[in-house]
Coordinates of N, CA and C in Angstrom, one line a residue:
X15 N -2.2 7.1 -5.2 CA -3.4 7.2 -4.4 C -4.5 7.9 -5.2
X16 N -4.0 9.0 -5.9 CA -4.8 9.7 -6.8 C -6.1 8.9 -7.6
X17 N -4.8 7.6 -8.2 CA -5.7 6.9 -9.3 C -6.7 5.7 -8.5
X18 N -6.4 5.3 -7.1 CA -7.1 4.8 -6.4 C -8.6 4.8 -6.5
X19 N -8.4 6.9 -5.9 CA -9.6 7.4 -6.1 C -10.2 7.9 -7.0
X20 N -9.6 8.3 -7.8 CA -10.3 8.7 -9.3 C -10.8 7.5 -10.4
X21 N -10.3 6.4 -9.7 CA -10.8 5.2 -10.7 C -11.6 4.5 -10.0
X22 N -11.6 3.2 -10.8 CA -12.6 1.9 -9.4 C -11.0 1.6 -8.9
X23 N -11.4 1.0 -7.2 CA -10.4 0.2 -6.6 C -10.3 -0.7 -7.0
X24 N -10.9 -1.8 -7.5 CA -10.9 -2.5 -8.4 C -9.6 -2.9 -9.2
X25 N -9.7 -1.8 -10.3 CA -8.7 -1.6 -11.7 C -7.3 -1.2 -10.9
X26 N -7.5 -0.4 -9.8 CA -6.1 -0.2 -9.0 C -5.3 -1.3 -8.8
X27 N -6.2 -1.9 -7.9 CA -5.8 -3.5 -7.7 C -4.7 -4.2 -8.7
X28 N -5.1 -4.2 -10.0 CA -4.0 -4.6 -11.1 C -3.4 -4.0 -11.0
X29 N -2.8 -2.7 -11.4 CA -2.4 -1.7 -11.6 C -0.8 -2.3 -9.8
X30 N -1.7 -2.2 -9.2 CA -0.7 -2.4 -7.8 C 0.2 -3.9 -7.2
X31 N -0.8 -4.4 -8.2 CA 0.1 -6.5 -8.8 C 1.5 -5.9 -9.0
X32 N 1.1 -5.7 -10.3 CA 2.2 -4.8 -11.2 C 3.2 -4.3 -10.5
X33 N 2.9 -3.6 -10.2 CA 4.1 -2.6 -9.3 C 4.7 -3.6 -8.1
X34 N 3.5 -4.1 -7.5 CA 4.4 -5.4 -6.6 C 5.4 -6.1 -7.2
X35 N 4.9 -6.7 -8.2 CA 6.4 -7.6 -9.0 C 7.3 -7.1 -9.5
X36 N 7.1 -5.6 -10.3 CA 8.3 -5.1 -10.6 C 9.3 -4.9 -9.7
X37 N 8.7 -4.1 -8.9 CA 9.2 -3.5 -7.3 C 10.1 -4.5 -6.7
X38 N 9.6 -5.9 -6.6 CA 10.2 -6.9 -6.0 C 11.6 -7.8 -6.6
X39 N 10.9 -7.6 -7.7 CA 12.0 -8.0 -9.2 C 13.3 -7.3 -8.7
X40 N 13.2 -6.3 -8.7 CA 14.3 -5.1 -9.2 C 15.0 -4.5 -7.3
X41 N 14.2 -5.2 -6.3 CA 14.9 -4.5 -5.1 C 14.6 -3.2 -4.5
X42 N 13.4 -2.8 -5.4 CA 12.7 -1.2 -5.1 C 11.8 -1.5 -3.8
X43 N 12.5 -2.2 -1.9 CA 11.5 -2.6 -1.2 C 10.9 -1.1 -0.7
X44 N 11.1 0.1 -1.0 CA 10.4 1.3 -0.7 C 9.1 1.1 -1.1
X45 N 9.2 1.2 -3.1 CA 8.2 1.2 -3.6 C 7.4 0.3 -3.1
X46 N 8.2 -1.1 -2.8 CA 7.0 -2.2 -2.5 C 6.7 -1.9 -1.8
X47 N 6.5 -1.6 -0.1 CA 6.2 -1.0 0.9 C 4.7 -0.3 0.5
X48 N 4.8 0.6 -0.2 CA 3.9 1.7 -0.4 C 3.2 0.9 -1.5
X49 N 3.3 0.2 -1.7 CA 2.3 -0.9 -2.7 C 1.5 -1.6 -2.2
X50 N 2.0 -2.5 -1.1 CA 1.5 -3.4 0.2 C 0.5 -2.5 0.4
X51 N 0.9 -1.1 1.0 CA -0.1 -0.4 1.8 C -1.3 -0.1 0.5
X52 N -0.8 0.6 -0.4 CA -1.7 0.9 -1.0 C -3.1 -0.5 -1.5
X53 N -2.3 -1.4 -1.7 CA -3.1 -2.2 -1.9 C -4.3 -2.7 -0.5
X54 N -3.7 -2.5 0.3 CA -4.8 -2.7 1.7 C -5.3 -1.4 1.8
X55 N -5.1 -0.5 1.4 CA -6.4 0.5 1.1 C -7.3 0.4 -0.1
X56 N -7.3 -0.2 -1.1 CA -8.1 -0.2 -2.5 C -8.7 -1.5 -1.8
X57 N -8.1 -2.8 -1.2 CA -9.0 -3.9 -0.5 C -10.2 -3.5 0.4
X58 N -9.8 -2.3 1.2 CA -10.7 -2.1 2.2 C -11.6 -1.3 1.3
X59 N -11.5 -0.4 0.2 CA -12.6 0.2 -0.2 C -13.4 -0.7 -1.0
X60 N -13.2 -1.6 -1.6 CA -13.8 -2.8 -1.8 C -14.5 -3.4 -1.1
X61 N -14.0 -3.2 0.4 CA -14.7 -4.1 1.3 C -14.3 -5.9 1.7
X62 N -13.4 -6.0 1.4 CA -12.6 -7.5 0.9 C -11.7 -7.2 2.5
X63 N -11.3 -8.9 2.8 CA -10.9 -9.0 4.3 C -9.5 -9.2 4.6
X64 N -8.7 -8.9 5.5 CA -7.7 -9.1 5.7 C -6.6 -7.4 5.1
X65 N -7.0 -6.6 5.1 CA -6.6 -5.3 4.6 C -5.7 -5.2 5.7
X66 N -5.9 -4.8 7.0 CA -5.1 -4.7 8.0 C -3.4 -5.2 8.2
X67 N -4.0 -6.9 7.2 CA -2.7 -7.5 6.8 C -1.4 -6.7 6.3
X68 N -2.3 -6.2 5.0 CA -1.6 -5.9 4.2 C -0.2 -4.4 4.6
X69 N -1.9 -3.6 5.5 CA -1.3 -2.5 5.5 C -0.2 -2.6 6.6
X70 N -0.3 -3.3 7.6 CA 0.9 -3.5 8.6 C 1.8 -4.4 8.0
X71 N 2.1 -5.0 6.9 CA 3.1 -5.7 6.2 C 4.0 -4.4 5.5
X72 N 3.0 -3.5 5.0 CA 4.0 -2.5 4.2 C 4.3 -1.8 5.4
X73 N 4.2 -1.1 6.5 CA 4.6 -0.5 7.2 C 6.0 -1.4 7.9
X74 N 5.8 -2.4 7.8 CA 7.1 -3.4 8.4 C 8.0 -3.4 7.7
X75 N 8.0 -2.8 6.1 CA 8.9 -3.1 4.7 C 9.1 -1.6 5.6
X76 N 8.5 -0.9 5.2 CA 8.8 0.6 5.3 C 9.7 1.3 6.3
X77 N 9.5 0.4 7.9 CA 10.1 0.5 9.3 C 11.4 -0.2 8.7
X78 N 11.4 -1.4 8.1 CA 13.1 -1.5 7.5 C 13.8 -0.9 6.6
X79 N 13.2 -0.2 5.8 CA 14.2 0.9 4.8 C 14.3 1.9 5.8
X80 N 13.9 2.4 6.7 CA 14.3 3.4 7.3 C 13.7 4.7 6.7
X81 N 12.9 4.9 5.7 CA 12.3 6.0 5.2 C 10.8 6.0 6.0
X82 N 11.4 7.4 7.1 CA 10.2 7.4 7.9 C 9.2 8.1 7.3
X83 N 9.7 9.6 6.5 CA 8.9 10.5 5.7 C 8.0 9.7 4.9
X84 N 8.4 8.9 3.9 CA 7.6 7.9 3.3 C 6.6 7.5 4.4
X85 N 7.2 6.7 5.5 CA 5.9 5.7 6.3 C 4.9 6.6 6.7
X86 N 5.3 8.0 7.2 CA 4.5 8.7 7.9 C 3.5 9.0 6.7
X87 N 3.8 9.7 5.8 CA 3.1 9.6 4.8 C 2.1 8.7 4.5
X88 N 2.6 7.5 4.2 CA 1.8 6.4 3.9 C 0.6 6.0 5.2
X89 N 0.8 6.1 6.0 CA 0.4 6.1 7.3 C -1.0 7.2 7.4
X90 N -0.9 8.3 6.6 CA -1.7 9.1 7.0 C -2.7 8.7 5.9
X91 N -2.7 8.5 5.0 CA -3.1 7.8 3.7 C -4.0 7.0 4.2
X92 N -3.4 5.6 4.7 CA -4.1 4.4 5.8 C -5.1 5.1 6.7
X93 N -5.0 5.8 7.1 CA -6.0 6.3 8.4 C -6.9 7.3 7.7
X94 N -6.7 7.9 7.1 CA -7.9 8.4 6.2 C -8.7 7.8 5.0
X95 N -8.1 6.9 4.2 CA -8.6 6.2 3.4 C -9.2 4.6 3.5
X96 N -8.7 4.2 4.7 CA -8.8 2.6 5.2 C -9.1 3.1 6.6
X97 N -9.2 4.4 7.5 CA -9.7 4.1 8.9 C -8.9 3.3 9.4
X98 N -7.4 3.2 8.6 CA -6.1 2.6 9.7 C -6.1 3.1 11.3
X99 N -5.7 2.7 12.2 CA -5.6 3.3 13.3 C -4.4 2.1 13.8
X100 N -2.9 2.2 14.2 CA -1.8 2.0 14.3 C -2.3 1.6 15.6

């Protein structure tokens, strides 16, 4: 999230490809979760459509691993950074 904001959303965007495939490759569906989402926050600070998608797709990964500390987390992230509202 850090590098979200300290960089362009933009450059994140790759940066969060990446992690999508590895994540997915390898069975890390936490990480991917928290990738999904992050990525529908770097889209909305872009201003690019369909963010909402994203971010309720990783909270769906997230609701299935059962790591709620994660979701809630991630969750608060969404609502401050993307104006998520669940």
């Amino acid at each position: 999230m850090l590098f979200i904001k300290s960089n362009s959303a933009e450059k994140s965007l790759n940066y969060l490809e990446k992690a999508l495939e590895i994540s997915k490759d390898n069975g890390l569906y936490l990480h991917y979760g928290a990738a999904v989402i992050r990525k529908g926050i770097a889209m909305k600070m872009l201003n690019q459509n369909n963010t909402e998608d994203f971010i309720s797709r990783g909270i769906q990964i997230l609701n299935l691993s059962e790591n709620y500390e994660a979701l809630d987390s991630l969750l608060d992230e969404a609502k401050l950074y993307a104006g998520y509202a669940r």
